[in-house]
């Protein structure tokens, strides 16, 4: 039996120059389970947040205009 976590990729999204929310493919449970990449640069934990609503899970981040955003969510194996 393997206990290898699953990595779900969301994006790419494009920055708007203001704080925006982008949908995630899965709910990672915590911002600590997210690896956020802006134009190839990994972001520190405090640079983004995980938000939820009745639709699903989203990343909230302020990314520069036309900046590429990719989120990798680590989902623990069952």
PDB file with SEQRES, HELIX, SHEET and CRYST1 records, atoms N, CA, C and O in Angstrom:
SEQRES   1 A   78  UNK UNK UNK UNK UNK UNK UNK UNK UNK UNK UNK UNK UNK          
SEQRES   2 A   78  UNK UNK UNK UNK UNK UNK UNK UNK UNK UNK UNK UNK UNK          
SEQRES   3 A   78  UNK UNK UNK UNK UNK UNK UNK UNK UNK UNK UNK UNK UNK          
SEQRES   4 A   78  UNK UNK UNK UNK UNK UNK UNK UNK UNK UNK UNK UNK UNK          
SEQRES   5 A   78  UNK UNK UNK UNK UNK UNK UNK UNK UNK UNK UNK UNK UNK          
SEQRES   6 A   78  UNK UNK UNK UNK UNK UNK UNK UNK UNK UNK UNK UNK UNK          
HELIX    1 AA1 UNK A   31  UNK A   33  5                                   3    
HELIX    2 AA2 UNK A   45  UNK A   47  5                                   3    
SHEET    1 AA1 4 UNK A   6  UNK A  14  0                                        
SHEET    2 AA1 4 UNK A  68  UNK A  75 -1                                        
SHEET    3 AA1 4 UNK A  34  UNK A  38 -1                                        
SHEET    4 AA1 4 UNK A  41  UNK A  42 -1                                        
SHEET    1 AA2 3 UNK A  19  UNK A  23  0                                        
SHEET    2 AA2 3 UNK A  57  UNK A  62 -1                                        
SHEET    3 AA2 3 UNK A  48  UNK A  52 -1                                        
CRYST1    1.000    1.000    1.000  90.00  90.00  90.00 P 1           1          
ATOM      1  N   UNK A   1       0.839  -1.179   0.000  1.00  0.00           N  
ATOM      2  CA  UNK A   1       0.000   0.000   0.000  1.00  0.00           C  
ATOM      3  C   UNK A   1       0.886   1.246   0.000  1.00  0.00           C  
ATOM      4  O   UNK A   1       1.813   1.360   0.802  1.00  0.00           O  
ATOM      5  N   UNK A   2       0.597   2.156  -0.888  1.00  0.00           N  
ATOM      6  CA  UNK A   2       1.385   3.375  -1.013  1.00  0.00           C  
ATOM      7  C   UNK A   2       0.721   4.538  -0.274  1.00  0.00           C  
ATOM      8  O   UNK A   2      -0.498   4.701  -0.327  1.00  0.00           O  
ATOM      9  N   UNK A   3       1.517   5.327   0.400  1.00  0.00           N  
ATOM     10  CA  UNK A   3       1.005   6.517   1.088  1.00  0.00           C  
ATOM     11  C   UNK A   3       1.574   7.781   0.452  1.00  0.00           C  
ATOM     12  O   UNK A   3       1.860   8.764   1.136  1.00  0.00           O  
ATOM     13  N   UNK A   4       1.729   7.739  -0.850  1.00  0.00           N  
ATOM     14  CA  UNK A   4       2.266   8.872  -1.587  1.00  0.00           C  
ATOM     15  C   UNK A   4       1.154   9.909  -1.758  1.00  0.00           C  
ATOM     16  O   UNK A   4       0.067   9.578  -2.230  1.00  0.00           O  
ATOM     17  N   UNK A   5       1.422  11.161  -1.376  1.00  0.00           N  
ATOM     18  CA  UNK A   5       0.380  12.191  -1.535  1.00  0.00           C  
ATOM     19  C   UNK A   5       0.102  12.480  -3.006  1.00  0.00           C  
ATOM     20  O   UNK A   5       0.931  12.219  -3.878  1.00  0.00           O  
ATOM     21  N   UNK A   6      -1.063  13.015  -3.253  1.00  0.00           N  
ATOM     22  CA  UNK A   6      -1.476  13.409  -4.594  1.00  0.00           C  
ATOM     23  C   UNK A   6      -1.210  14.906  -4.748  1.00  0.00           C  
ATOM     24  O   UNK A   6      -1.450  15.680  -3.821  1.00  0.00           O  
ATOM     25  N   UNK A   7      -0.719  15.308  -5.910  1.00  0.00           N  
ATOM     26  CA  UNK A   7      -0.501  16.725  -6.189  1.00  0.00           C  
ATOM     27  C   UNK A   7      -1.478  17.143  -7.278  1.00  0.00           C  
ATOM     28  O   UNK A   7      -1.452  16.616  -8.390  1.00  0.00           O  
ATOM     29  N   UNK A   8      -2.337  18.096  -6.943  1.00  0.00           N  
ATOM     30  CA  UNK A   8      -3.300  18.628  -7.906  1.00  0.00           C  
ATOM     31  C   UNK A   8      -2.817  20.001  -8.359  1.00  0.00           C  
ATOM     32  O   UNK A   8      -2.442  20.834  -7.533  1.00  0.00           O  
ATOM     33  N   UNK A   9      -2.824  20.238  -9.662  1.00  0.00           N  
ATOM     34  CA  UNK A   9      -2.358  21.511 -10.216  1.00  0.00           C  
ATOM     35  C   UNK A   9      -3.569  22.347 -10.644  1.00  0.00           C  
ATOM     36  O   UNK A   9      -4.462  21.855 -11.334  1.00  0.00           O  
ATOM     37  N   UNK A  10      -3.587  23.611 -10.227  1.00  0.00           N  
ATOM     38  CA  UNK A  10      -4.625  24.554 -10.628  1.00  0.00           C  
ATOM     39  C   UNK A  10      -3.973  25.704 -11.378  1.00  0.00           C  
ATOM     40  O   UNK A  10      -2.911  26.186 -10.986  1.00  0.00           O  
ATOM     41  N   UNK A  11      -4.599  26.134 -12.439  1.00  0.00           N  
ATOM     42  CA  UNK A  11      -4.048  27.213 -13.242  1.00  0.00           C  
ATOM     43  C   UNK A  11      -3.608  26.676 -14.580  1.00  0.00           C  
ATOM     44  O   UNK A  11      -3.923  25.532 -14.911  1.00  0.00           O  
ATOM     45  N   UNK A  12      -2.895  27.454 -15.359  1.00  0.00           N  
ATOM     46  CA  UNK A  12      -2.391  28.766 -14.965  1.00  0.00           C  
ATOM     47  C   UNK A  12      -3.494  29.830 -14.978  1.00  0.00           C  
ATOM     48  O   UNK A  12      -4.443  29.781 -15.760  1.00  0.00           O  
ATOM     49  N   UNK A  13      -3.317  30.779 -14.083  1.00  0.00           N  
ATOM     50  CA  UNK A  13      -4.159  31.958 -14.015  1.00  0.00           C  
ATOM     51  C   UNK A  13      -3.288  33.149 -14.382  1.00  0.00           C  
ATOM     52  O   UNK A  13      -2.063  33.039 -14.414  1.00  0.00           O  
ATOM     53  N   UNK A  14      -3.913  34.281 -14.658  1.00  0.00           N  
ATOM     54  CA  UNK A  14      -3.167  35.495 -15.008  1.00  0.00           C  
ATOM     55  C   UNK A  14      -3.514  36.584 -13.999  1.00  0.00           C  
ATOM     56  O   UNK A  14      -4.686  36.874 -13.760  1.00  0.00           O  
ATOM     57  N   UNK A  15      -2.474  37.186 -13.408  1.00  0.00           N  
ATOM     58  CA  UNK A  15      -2.658  38.229 -12.408  1.00  0.00           C  
ATOM     59  C   UNK A  15      -3.386  39.439 -12.957  1.00  0.00           C  
ATOM     60  O   UNK A  15      -3.283  39.770 -14.138  1.00  0.00           O  
ATOM     61  N   UNK A  16      -4.139  40.103 -12.056  1.00  0.00           N  
ATOM     62  CA  UNK A  16      -4.933  41.266 -12.451  1.00  0.00           C  
ATOM     63  C   UNK A  16      -4.368  42.585 -11.930  1.00  0.00           C  
ATOM     64  O   UNK A  16      -4.842  43.657 -12.306  1.00  0.00           O  
ATOM     65  N   UNK A  17      -3.354  42.507 -11.061  1.00  0.00           N  
ATOM     66  CA  UNK A  17      -2.801  43.725 -10.479  1.00  0.00           C  
ATOM     67  C   UNK A  17      -3.508  44.142  -9.204  1.00  0.00           C  
ATOM     68  O   UNK A  17      -3.156  45.154  -8.599  1.00  0.00           O  
ATOM     69  N   UNK A  18      -4.497  43.375  -8.793  1.00  0.00           N  
ATOM     70  CA  UNK A  18      -5.196  43.634  -7.533  1.00  0.00           C  
ATOM     71  C   UNK A  18      -5.523  42.295  -6.877  1.00  0.00           C  
ATOM     72  O   UNK A  18      -5.425  41.242  -7.509  1.00  0.00           O  
ATOM     73  N   UNK A  19      -5.907  42.347  -5.614  1.00  0.00           N  
ATOM     74  CA  UNK A  19      -6.227  41.101  -4.926  1.00  0.00           C  
ATOM     75  C   UNK A  19      -7.418  40.433  -5.602  1.00  0.00           C  
ATOM     76  O   UNK A  19      -8.469  41.049  -5.779  1.00  0.00           O  
ATOM     77  N   UNK A  20      -7.245  39.175  -5.976  1.00  0.00           N  
ATOM     78  CA  UNK A  20      -8.286  38.424  -6.674  1.00  0.00           C  
ATOM     79  C   UNK A  20      -8.324  37.001  -6.136  1.00  0.00           C  
ATOM     80  O   UNK A  20      -7.391  36.545  -5.476  1.00  0.00           O  
ATOM     81  N   UNK A  21      -9.422  36.310  -6.430  1.00  0.00           N  
ATOM     82  CA  UNK A  21      -9.570  34.919  -6.039  1.00  0.00           C  
ATOM     83  C   UNK A  21      -9.634  34.054  -7.292  1.00  0.00           C  
ATOM     84  O   UNK A  21     -10.313  34.391  -8.263  1.00  0.00           O  
ATOM     85  N   UNK A  22      -8.911  32.926  -7.254  1.00  0.00           N  
ATOM     86  CA  UNK A  22      -8.846  32.011  -8.382  1.00  0.00           C  
ATOM     87  C   UNK A  22      -9.258  30.623  -7.898  1.00  0.00           C  
ATOM     88  O   UNK A  22      -8.843  30.210  -6.816  1.00  0.00           O  
ATOM     89  N   UNK A  23     -10.069  29.888  -8.675  1.00  0.00           N  
ATOM     90  CA  UNK A  23     -10.563  28.586  -8.232  1.00  0.00           C  
ATOM     91  C   UNK A  23      -9.469  27.520  -8.212  1.00  0.00           C  
ATOM     92  O   UNK A  23      -8.596  27.483  -9.079  1.00  0.00           O  
ATOM     93  N   UNK A  24      -9.541  26.663  -7.210  1.00  0.00           N  
ATOM     94  CA  UNK A  24      -8.606  25.547  -7.087  1.00  0.00           C  
ATOM     95  C   UNK A  24      -9.274  24.262  -7.559  1.00  0.00           C  
ATOM     96  O   UNK A  24     -10.484  24.091  -7.406  1.00  0.00           O  
ATOM     97  N   UNK A  25      -8.485  23.363  -8.130  1.00  0.00           N  
ATOM     98  CA  UNK A  25      -9.014  22.083  -8.613  1.00  0.00           C  
ATOM     99  C   UNK A  25      -9.532  21.231  -7.458  1.00  0.00           C  
ATOM    100  O   UNK A  25     -10.508  20.497  -7.612  1.00  0.00           O  
ATOM    101  N   UNK A  26      -8.879  21.330  -6.307  1.00  0.00           N  
ATOM    102  CA  UNK A  26      -9.276  20.597  -5.102  1.00  0.00           C  
ATOM    103  C   UNK A  26      -9.090  21.505  -3.894  1.00  0.00           C  
ATOM    104  O   UNK A  26      -8.350  22.487  -3.960  1.00  0.00           O  
ATOM    105  N   UNK A  27      -9.750  21.185  -2.807  1.00  0.00           N  
ATOM    106  CA  UNK A  27      -9.560  21.917  -1.554  1.00  0.00           C  
ATOM    107  C   UNK A  27      -8.370  21.295  -0.822  1.00  0.00           C  
ATOM    108  O   UNK A  27      -8.452  20.146  -0.386  1.00  0.00           O  
ATOM    109  N   UNK A  28      -7.266  22.035  -0.679  1.00  0.00           N  
ATOM    110  CA  UNK A  28      -6.084  21.472  -0.031  1.00  0.00           C  
ATOM    111  C   UNK A  28      -6.212  21.378   1.493  1.00  0.00           C  
ATOM    112  O   UNK A  28      -5.341  20.805   2.148  1.00  0.00           O  
ATOM    113  N   UNK A  29      -7.277  21.928   2.057  1.00  0.00           N  
ATOM    114  CA  UNK A  29      -7.480  21.853   3.493  1.00  0.00           C  
ATOM    115  C   UNK A  29      -6.824  22.973   4.267  1.00  0.00           C  
ATOM    116  O   UNK A  29      -7.340  23.393   5.303  1.00  0.00           O  
ATOM    117  N   UNK A  30      -5.689  23.466   3.782  1.00  0.00           N  
ATOM    118  CA  UNK A  30      -4.920  24.513   4.455  1.00  0.00           C  
ATOM    119  C   UNK A  30      -3.999  25.187   3.443  1.00  0.00           C  
ATOM    120  O   UNK A  30      -3.553  24.563   2.481  1.00  0.00           O  
ATOM    121  N   UNK A  31      -3.724  26.460   3.672  1.00  0.00           N  
ATOM    122  CA  UNK A  31      -2.770  27.167   2.803  1.00  0.00           C  
ATOM    123  C   UNK A  31      -1.386  26.530   2.895  1.00  0.00           C  
ATOM    124  O   UNK A  31      -0.587  26.642   1.965  1.00  0.00           O  
ATOM    125  N   UNK A  32      -1.102  25.868   4.003  1.00  0.00           N  
ATOM    126  CA  UNK A  32       0.193  25.194   4.180  1.00  0.00           C  
ATOM    127  C   UNK A  32       0.376  24.033   3.205  1.00  0.00           C  
ATOM    128  O   UNK A  32       1.498  23.579   2.984  1.00  0.00           O  
ATOM    129  N   UNK A  33      -0.712  23.555   2.629  1.00  0.00           N  
ATOM    130  CA  UNK A  33      -0.648  22.450   1.671  1.00  0.00           C  
ATOM    131  C   UNK A  33      -0.600  22.937   0.230  1.00  0.00           C  
ATOM    132  O   UNK A  33      -0.807  22.158  -0.700  1.00  0.00           O  
ATOM    133  N   UNK A  34      -0.326  24.232   0.044  1.00  0.00           N  
ATOM    134  CA  UNK A  34      -0.277  24.819  -1.292  1.00  0.00           C  
ATOM    135  C   UNK A  34       1.133  25.317  -1.603  1.00  0.00           C  
ATOM    136  O   UNK A  34       1.808  25.884  -0.744  1.00  0.00           O  
ATOM    137  N   UNK A  35       1.564  25.099  -2.833  1.00  0.00           N  
ATOM    138  CA  UNK A  35       2.822  25.628  -3.334  1.00  0.00           C  
ATOM    139  C   UNK A  35       2.447  26.564  -4.485  1.00  0.00           C  
ATOM    140  O   UNK A  35       2.001  26.112  -5.540  1.00  0.00           O  
ATOM    141  N   UNK A  36       2.632  27.871  -4.274  1.00  0.00           N  
ATOM    142  CA  UNK A  36       2.176  28.881  -5.228  1.00  0.00           C  
ATOM    143  C   UNK A  36       3.377  29.434  -5.996  1.00  0.00           C  
ATOM    144  O   UNK A  36       4.391  29.823  -5.416  1.00  0.00           O  
ATOM    145  N   UNK A  37       3.224  29.453  -7.314  1.00  0.00           N  
ATOM    146  CA  UNK A  37       4.289  29.873  -8.218  1.00  0.00           C  
ATOM    147  C   UNK A  37       3.805  31.096  -9.001  1.00  0.00           C  
ATOM    148  O   UNK A  37       2.773  31.037  -9.670  1.00  0.00           O  
ATOM    149  N   UNK A  38       4.547  32.202  -8.916  1.00  0.00           N  
ATOM    150  CA  UNK A  38       4.256  33.399  -9.713  1.00  0.00           C  
ATOM    151  C   UNK A  38       5.415  33.614 -10.674  1.00  0.00           C  
ATOM    152  O   UNK A  38       6.525  33.934 -10.251  1.00  0.00           O  
ATOM    153  N   UNK A  39       5.162  33.439 -11.957  1.00  0.00           N  
ATOM    154  CA  UNK A  39       6.204  33.593 -12.987  1.00  0.00           C  
ATOM    155  C   UNK A  39       7.484  32.844 -12.637  1.00  0.00           C  
ATOM    156  O   UNK A  39       8.584  33.349 -12.858  1.00  0.00           O  
ATOM    157  N   UNK A  40       7.339  31.633 -12.088  1.00  0.00           N  
ATOM    158  CA  UNK A  40       8.495  30.790 -11.794  1.00  0.00           C  
ATOM    159  C   UNK A  40       9.100  30.985 -10.424  1.00  0.00           C  
ATOM    160  O   UNK A  40      10.088  30.329 -10.094  1.00  0.00           O  
ATOM    161  N   UNK A  41       8.537  31.871  -9.613  1.00  0.00           N  
ATOM    162  CA  UNK A  41       9.070  32.143  -8.276  1.00  0.00           C  
ATOM    163  C   UNK A  41       8.081  31.612  -7.232  1.00  0.00           C  
ATOM    164  O   UNK A  41       6.923  32.029  -7.204  1.00  0.00           O  
ATOM    165  N   UNK A  42       8.534  30.703  -6.385  1.00  0.00           N  
ATOM    166  CA  UNK A  42       7.698  30.150  -5.317  1.00  0.00           C  
ATOM    167  C   UNK A  42       7.442  31.236  -4.278  1.00  0.00           C  
ATOM    168  O   UNK A  42       8.357  31.962  -3.889  1.00  0.00           O  
ATOM    169  N   UNK A  43       6.191  31.343  -3.831  1.00  0.00           N  
ATOM    170  CA  UNK A  43       5.791  32.395  -2.892  1.00  0.00           C  
ATOM    171  C   UNK A  43       5.815  31.899  -1.450  1.00  0.00           C  
ATOM    172  O   UNK A  43       5.565  30.725  -1.176  1.00  0.00           O  
ATOM    173  N   UNK A  44       6.119  32.812  -0.541  1.00  0.00           N  
ATOM    174  CA  UNK A  44       6.098  32.489   0.885  1.00  0.00           C  
ATOM    175  C   UNK A  44       4.656  32.360   1.352  1.00  0.00           C  
ATOM    176  O   UNK A  44       3.749  32.938   0.752  1.00  0.00           O  
ATOM    177  N   UNK A  45       4.444  31.603   2.422  1.00  0.00           N  
ATOM    178  CA  UNK A  45       3.103  31.317   2.918  1.00  0.00           C  
ATOM    179  C   UNK A  45       2.237  32.547   3.141  1.00  0.00           C  
ATOM    180  O   UNK A  45       1.056  32.508   2.796  1.00  0.00           O  
ATOM    181  N   UNK A  46       2.740  33.606   3.683  1.00  0.00           N  
ATOM    182  CA  UNK A  46       1.924  34.783   3.974  1.00  0.00           C  
ATOM    183  C   UNK A  46       1.516  35.591   2.759  1.00  0.00           C  
ATOM    184  O   UNK A  46       0.756  36.551   2.892  1.00  0.00           O  
ATOM    185  N   UNK A  47       1.995  35.232   1.580  1.00  0.00           N  
ATOM    186  CA  UNK A  47       1.712  36.006   0.368  1.00  0.00           C  
ATOM    187  C   UNK A  47       0.353  35.676  -0.254  1.00  0.00           C  
ATOM    188  O   UNK A  47      -0.074  36.350  -1.191  1.00  0.00           O  
ATOM    189  N   UNK A  48      -0.319  34.661   0.248  1.00  0.00           N  
ATOM    190  CA  UNK A  48      -1.586  34.234  -0.325  1.00  0.00           C  
ATOM    191  C   UNK A  48      -2.446  33.600   0.764  1.00  0.00           C  
ATOM    192  O   UNK A  48      -1.966  33.299   1.857  1.00  0.00           O  
ATOM    193  N   UNK A  49      -3.706  33.405   0.453  1.00  0.00           N  
ATOM    194  CA  UNK A  49      -4.608  32.787   1.413  1.00  0.00           C  
ATOM    195  C   UNK A  49      -5.534  31.795   0.747  1.00  0.00           C  
ATOM    196  O   UNK A  49      -5.768  31.850  -0.461  1.00  0.00           O  
ATOM    197  N   UNK A  50      -6.055  30.891   1.548  1.00  0.00           N  
ATOM    198  CA  UNK A  50      -7.041  29.927   1.088  1.00  0.00           C  
ATOM    199  C   UNK A  50      -8.402  30.393   1.575  1.00  0.00           C  
ATOM    200  O   UNK A  50      -8.588  30.629   2.769  1.00  0.00           O  
ATOM    201  N   UNK A  51      -9.353  30.527   0.661  1.00  0.00           N  
ATOM    202  CA  UNK A  51     -10.712  30.930   1.028  1.00  0.00           C  
ATOM    203  C   UNK A  51     -11.694  29.906   0.470  1.00  0.00           C  
ATOM    204  O   UNK A  51     -11.444  29.260  -0.548  1.00  0.00           O  
ATOM    205  N   UNK A  52     -12.808  29.783   1.164  1.00  0.00           N  
ATOM    206  CA  UNK A  52     -13.856  28.848   0.723  1.00  0.00           C  
ATOM    207  C   UNK A  52     -15.199  29.565   0.706  1.00  0.00           C  
ATOM    208  O   UNK A  52     -15.442  30.489   1.482  1.00  0.00           O  
ATOM    209  N   UNK A  53     -16.062  29.115  -0.199  1.00  0.00           N  
ATOM    210  CA  UNK A  53     -17.444  29.582  -0.203  1.00  0.00           C  
ATOM    211  C   UNK A  53     -18.318  28.428  -0.648  1.00  0.00           C  
ATOM    212  O   UNK A  53     -17.845  27.294  -0.720  1.00  0.00           O  
ATOM    213  N   UNK A  54     -19.579  28.687  -0.948  1.00  0.00           N  
ATOM    214  CA  UNK A  54     -20.483  27.603  -1.330  1.00  0.00           C  
ATOM    215  C   UNK A  54     -20.113  26.949  -2.657  1.00  0.00           C  
ATOM    216  O   UNK A  54     -20.591  25.855  -2.957  1.00  0.00           O  
ATOM    217  N   UNK A  55     -19.279  27.595  -3.450  1.00  0.00           N  
ATOM    218  CA  UNK A  55     -18.861  27.047  -4.747  1.00  0.00           C  
ATOM    219  C   UNK A  55     -17.666  26.112  -4.609  1.00  0.00           C  
ATOM    220  O   UNK A  55     -17.605  25.081  -5.280  1.00  0.00           O  
ATOM    221  N   UNK A  56     -16.715  26.463  -3.742  1.00  0.00           N  
ATOM    222  CA  UNK A  56     -15.518  25.644  -3.595  1.00  0.00           C  
ATOM    223  C   UNK A  56     -14.383  26.392  -2.920  1.00  0.00           C  
ATOM    224  O   UNK A  56     -14.605  27.351  -2.181  1.00  0.00           O  
ATOM    225  N   UNK A  57     -13.160  25.939  -3.186  1.00  0.00           N  
ATOM    226  CA  UNK A  57     -11.951  26.522  -2.598  1.00  0.00           C  
ATOM    227  C   UNK A  57     -11.256  27.417  -3.623  1.00  0.00           C  
ATOM    228  O   UNK A  57     -11.245  27.138  -4.822  1.00  0.00           O  
ATOM    229  N   UNK A  58     -10.677  28.507  -3.106  1.00  0.00           N  
ATOM    230  CA  UNK A  58     -10.022  29.491  -3.963  1.00  0.00           C  
ATOM    231  C   UNK A  58      -8.722  29.948  -3.315  1.00  0.00           C  
ATOM    232  O   UNK A  58      -8.575  29.901  -2.094  1.00  0.00           O  
ATOM    233  N   UNK A  59      -7.786  30.387  -4.140  1.00  0.00           N  
ATOM    234  CA  UNK A  59      -6.609  31.075  -3.626  1.00  0.00           C  
ATOM    235  C   UNK A  59      -6.881  32.568  -3.763  1.00  0.00           C  
ATOM    236  O   UNK A  59      -7.362  33.031  -4.798  1.00  0.00           O  
ATOM    237  N   UNK A  60      -6.571  33.310  -2.716  1.00  0.00           N  
ATOM    238  CA  UNK A  60      -6.669  34.777  -2.765  1.00  0.00           C  
ATOM    239  C   UNK A  60      -5.239  35.306  -2.780  1.00  0.00           C  
ATOM    240  O   UNK A  60      -4.448  35.026  -1.879  1.00  0.00           O  
ATOM    241  N   UNK A  61      -4.925  36.071  -3.816  1.00  0.00           N  
ATOM    242  CA  UNK A  61      -3.560  36.578  -3.975  1.00  0.00           C  
ATOM    243  C   UNK A  61      -3.586  37.878  -4.772  1.00  0.00           C  
ATOM    244  O   UNK A  61      -4.453  38.081  -5.621  1.00  0.00           O  
ATOM    245  N   UNK A  62      -2.642  38.741  -4.494  1.00  0.00           N  
ATOM    246  CA  UNK A  62      -2.460  39.969  -5.265  1.00  0.00           C  
ATOM    247  C   UNK A  62      -1.251  39.749  -6.161  1.00  0.00           C  
ATOM    248  O   UNK A  62      -0.111  39.829  -5.702  1.00  0.00           O  
ATOM    249  N   UNK A  63      -1.493  39.475  -7.426  1.00  0.00           N  
ATOM    250  CA  UNK A  63      -0.424  39.210  -8.390  1.00  0.00           C  
ATOM    251  C   UNK A  63      -0.365  40.345  -9.405  1.00  0.00           C  
ATOM    252  O   UNK A  63      -1.404  40.874  -9.801  1.00  0.00           O  
ATOM    253  N   UNK A  64       0.841  40.726  -9.833  1.00  0.00           N  
ATOM    254  CA  UNK A  64       0.962  41.789 -10.827  1.00  0.00           C  
ATOM    255  C   UNK A  64       0.198  41.466 -12.119  1.00  0.00           C  
ATOM    256  O   UNK A  64      -0.052  40.302 -12.432  1.00  0.00           O  
ATOM    257  N   UNK A  65      -0.160  42.498 -12.846  1.00  0.00           N  
ATOM    258  CA  UNK A  65      -0.859  42.339 -14.123  1.00  0.00           C  
ATOM    259  C   UNK A  65      -0.051  41.433 -15.043  1.00  0.00           C  
ATOM    260  O   UNK A  65       1.164  41.584 -15.170  1.00  0.00           O  
ATOM    261  N   UNK A  66      -0.734  40.498 -15.679  1.00  0.00           N  
ATOM    262  CA  UNK A  66      -0.161  39.559 -16.648  1.00  0.00           C  
ATOM    263  C   UNK A  66       0.845  38.573 -16.048  1.00  0.00           C  
ATOM    264  O   UNK A  66       1.548  37.892 -16.794  1.00  0.00           O  
ATOM    265  N   UNK A  67       0.925  38.485 -14.741  1.00  0.00           N  
ATOM    266  CA  UNK A  67       1.801  37.525 -14.072  1.00  0.00           C  
ATOM    267  C   UNK A  67       1.129  36.149 -14.100  1.00  0.00           C  
ATOM    268  O   UNK A  67      -0.055  36.034 -13.784  1.00  0.00           O  
ATOM    269  N   UNK A  68       1.865  35.119 -14.471  1.00  0.00           N  
ATOM    270  CA  UNK A  68       1.328  33.759 -14.489  1.00  0.00           C  
ATOM    271  C   UNK A  68       1.319  33.189 -13.082  1.00  0.00           C  
ATOM    272  O   UNK A  68       2.297  33.310 -12.344  1.00  0.00           O  
ATOM    273  N   UNK A  69       0.200  32.564 -12.716  1.00  0.00           N  
ATOM    274  CA  UNK A  69       0.018  31.977 -11.388  1.00  0.00           C  
ATOM    275  C   UNK A  69      -0.302  30.497 -11.562  1.00  0.00           C  
ATOM    276  O   UNK A  69      -1.173  30.128 -12.351  1.00  0.00           O  
ATOM    277  N   UNK A  70       0.410  29.655 -10.819  1.00  0.00           N  
ATOM    278  CA  UNK A  70       0.117  28.227 -10.790  1.00  0.00           C  
ATOM    279  C   UNK A  70       0.125  27.776  -9.344  1.00  0.00           C  
ATOM    280  O   UNK A  70       0.983  28.190  -8.564  1.00  0.00           O  
ATOM    281  N   UNK A  71      -0.831  26.926  -8.983  1.00  0.00           N  
ATOM    282  CA  UNK A  71      -0.938  26.437  -7.614  1.00  0.00           C  
ATOM    283  C   UNK A  71      -0.875  24.913  -7.626  1.00  0.00           C  
ATOM    284  O   UNK A  71      -1.614  24.252  -8.356  1.00  0.00           O  
ATOM    285  N   UNK A  72       0.010  24.376  -6.811  1.00  0.00           N  
ATOM    286  CA  UNK A  72       0.081  22.914  -6.628  1.00  0.00           C  
ATOM    287  C   UNK A  72      -0.396  22.637  -5.212  1.00  0.00           C  
ATOM    288  O   UNK A  72       0.152  23.155  -4.239  1.00  0.00           O  
ATOM    289  N   UNK A  73      -1.420  21.818  -5.120  1.00  0.00           N  
ATOM    290  CA  UNK A  73      -2.005  21.468  -3.832  1.00  0.00           C  
ATOM    291  C   UNK A  73      -1.616  20.058  -3.466  1.00  0.00           C  
ATOM    292  O   UNK A  73      -1.782  19.137  -4.265  1.00  0.00           O  
ATOM    293  N   UNK A  74      -1.102  19.881  -2.272  1.00  0.00           N  
ATOM    294  CA  UNK A  74      -0.694  18.576  -1.777  1.00  0.00           C  
ATOM    295  C   UNK A  74      -1.865  17.977  -1.000  1.00  0.00           C  
ATOM    296  O   UNK A  74      -2.308  18.531   0.006  1.00  0.00           O  
ATOM    297  N   UNK A  75      -2.355  16.843  -1.483  1.00  0.00           N  
ATOM    298  CA  UNK A  75      -3.475  16.166  -0.863  1.00  0.00           C  
ATOM    299  C   UNK A  75      -2.945  14.876  -0.244  1.00  0.00           C  
ATOM    300  O   UNK A  75      -2.492  13.989  -0.967  1.00  0.00           O  
ATOM    301  N   UNK A  76      -2.995  14.759   1.089  1.00  0.00           N  
ATOM    302  CA  UNK A  76      -2.469  13.542   1.733  1.00  0.00           C  
ATOM    303  C   UNK A  76      -3.180  12.291   1.215  1.00  0.00           C  
ATOM    304  O   UNK A  76      -4.381  12.314   0.944  1.00  0.00           O  
ATOM    305  N   UNK A  77      -2.432  11.215   1.085  1.00  0.00           N  
ATOM    306  CA  UNK A  77      -3.014   9.938   0.640  1.00  0.00           C  
ATOM    307  C   UNK A  77      -3.901   9.375   1.738  1.00  0.00           C  
ATOM    308  O   UNK A  77      -3.630   9.551   2.925  1.00  0.00           O  
ATOM    309  N   UNK A  78      -4.944   8.710   1.332  1.00  0.00           N  
ATOM    310  CA  UNK A  78      -5.876   8.116   2.311  1.00  0.00           C  
ATOM    311  C   UNK A  78      -5.336   6.826   2.865  1.00  0.00           C  
ATOM    312  O   UNK A  78      -5.984   6.192   3.698  1.00  0.00           O  
TER     313      UNK A  78                                                      
END                                                                             
